[in-house]
DNA sequence: ATAATTGCAAATGCTTTGCTTGTGA
DNA sequence: TCACAAGCAAAGCATTTGCAATTAT
């Protein structure tokens, strides 16, 4: 769990620079889904010279290497999370912006079924629920 | 079906300018999901003086009035469609970009169920399937 | 050694906006 | 009439890129 990102980089022949190591570290330790700006801020606390351009480049590189996942939720900037966990979808709290991950096998199966019925092989999907907390 | 957009505008007190009428007309007659640039091109064939700024403003206005729906599919610009039909989701052909609409009540129900289980009232959702055509 | 990576600033692509002129109800 | 809308060009925002300097292997 800890800094598996560095290990993945080595496996994929991704050159490990100081900047990439820091970005990997910060993302490994992040429990949330930071956007590039936020990630840049966190990384800057460890090394104030890292440029936002490098963060953009690295995040893209990591995404292409299957190390990070990018999400474009409605009305927000692109957010990133570690791609280690098993597949899941997201519920976004429309009031706080909080993001909750969930898995639902029934929905997954139905998506596949719908695709096939339409004559398609399901390659990817995006499912986002937007909701507001029910007060008790 | 024909130009219901104009009627909706009147009902909502949206002032009907020539430009808006044309944009309404073009969207009414569109079977696909054009982006702003494409819409601007189509509208320009009818009136070459309409600016892209007006198209952007109108499309936003219509969206807020519930007349058009905006979609930000992965890797593309924002696309619009008439919001008249009943709710539906989309399957995007990853090879051709073609967009197929579908409805699946079971998935809808499960989404609601998932939200509630997490303590949320489902307000909105986004479901997109990305697939490639199965050749026979 | 040397091909890849960084930082910077400039460029990009889509979208919005300020301002002046034009116009629908 | 007159508040609202259009056209234009400039600004905004997130992201990408060219280039010279730096660095990992």
PDB file of C-alpha atoms (C1' of nucleotides) in Angstrom, chain A residues 15 17 19-20 51 54 57, chain C residues 3-9:
ATOM      1  CA  UNK A  15      12.442   7.249 -14.895  1.00  0.00           C
ATOM      2  CA  UNK A  17      13.165  11.788 -10.741  1.00  0.00           C
ATOM      3  CA  UNK A  19       9.872  15.383  -8.555  1.00  0.00           C
ATOM      4  CA  UNK A  20       8.111  12.206  -9.570  1.00  0.00           C
ATOM      5  CA  UNK A  51       6.567  23.674 -11.125  1.00  0.00           C
ATOM      6  CA  UNK A  54       5.828  19.180 -14.007  1.00  0.00           C
ATOM      7  CA  UNK A  57       3.173  16.252 -16.997  1.00  0.00           C
TER       8      UNK A  57
ATOM      9  C1'  DA C   3      18.430  10.913 -23.905  1.00  0.00           C
ATOM     10  C1'  DA C   4      14.944  12.211 -20.921  1.00  0.00           C
ATOM     11  C1'  DT C   5      13.124  15.686 -17.677  1.00  0.00           C
ATOM     12  C1'  DT C   6      12.612  20.167 -15.602  1.00  0.00           C
ATOM     13  C1'  DG C   7      11.256  25.146 -15.129  1.00  0.00           C
ATOM     14  C1'  DC C   8       9.838  28.967 -17.157  1.00  0.00           C
ATOM     15  C1'  DA C   9       7.016  31.585 -19.905  1.00  0.00           C
TER      16       DA C   9
END
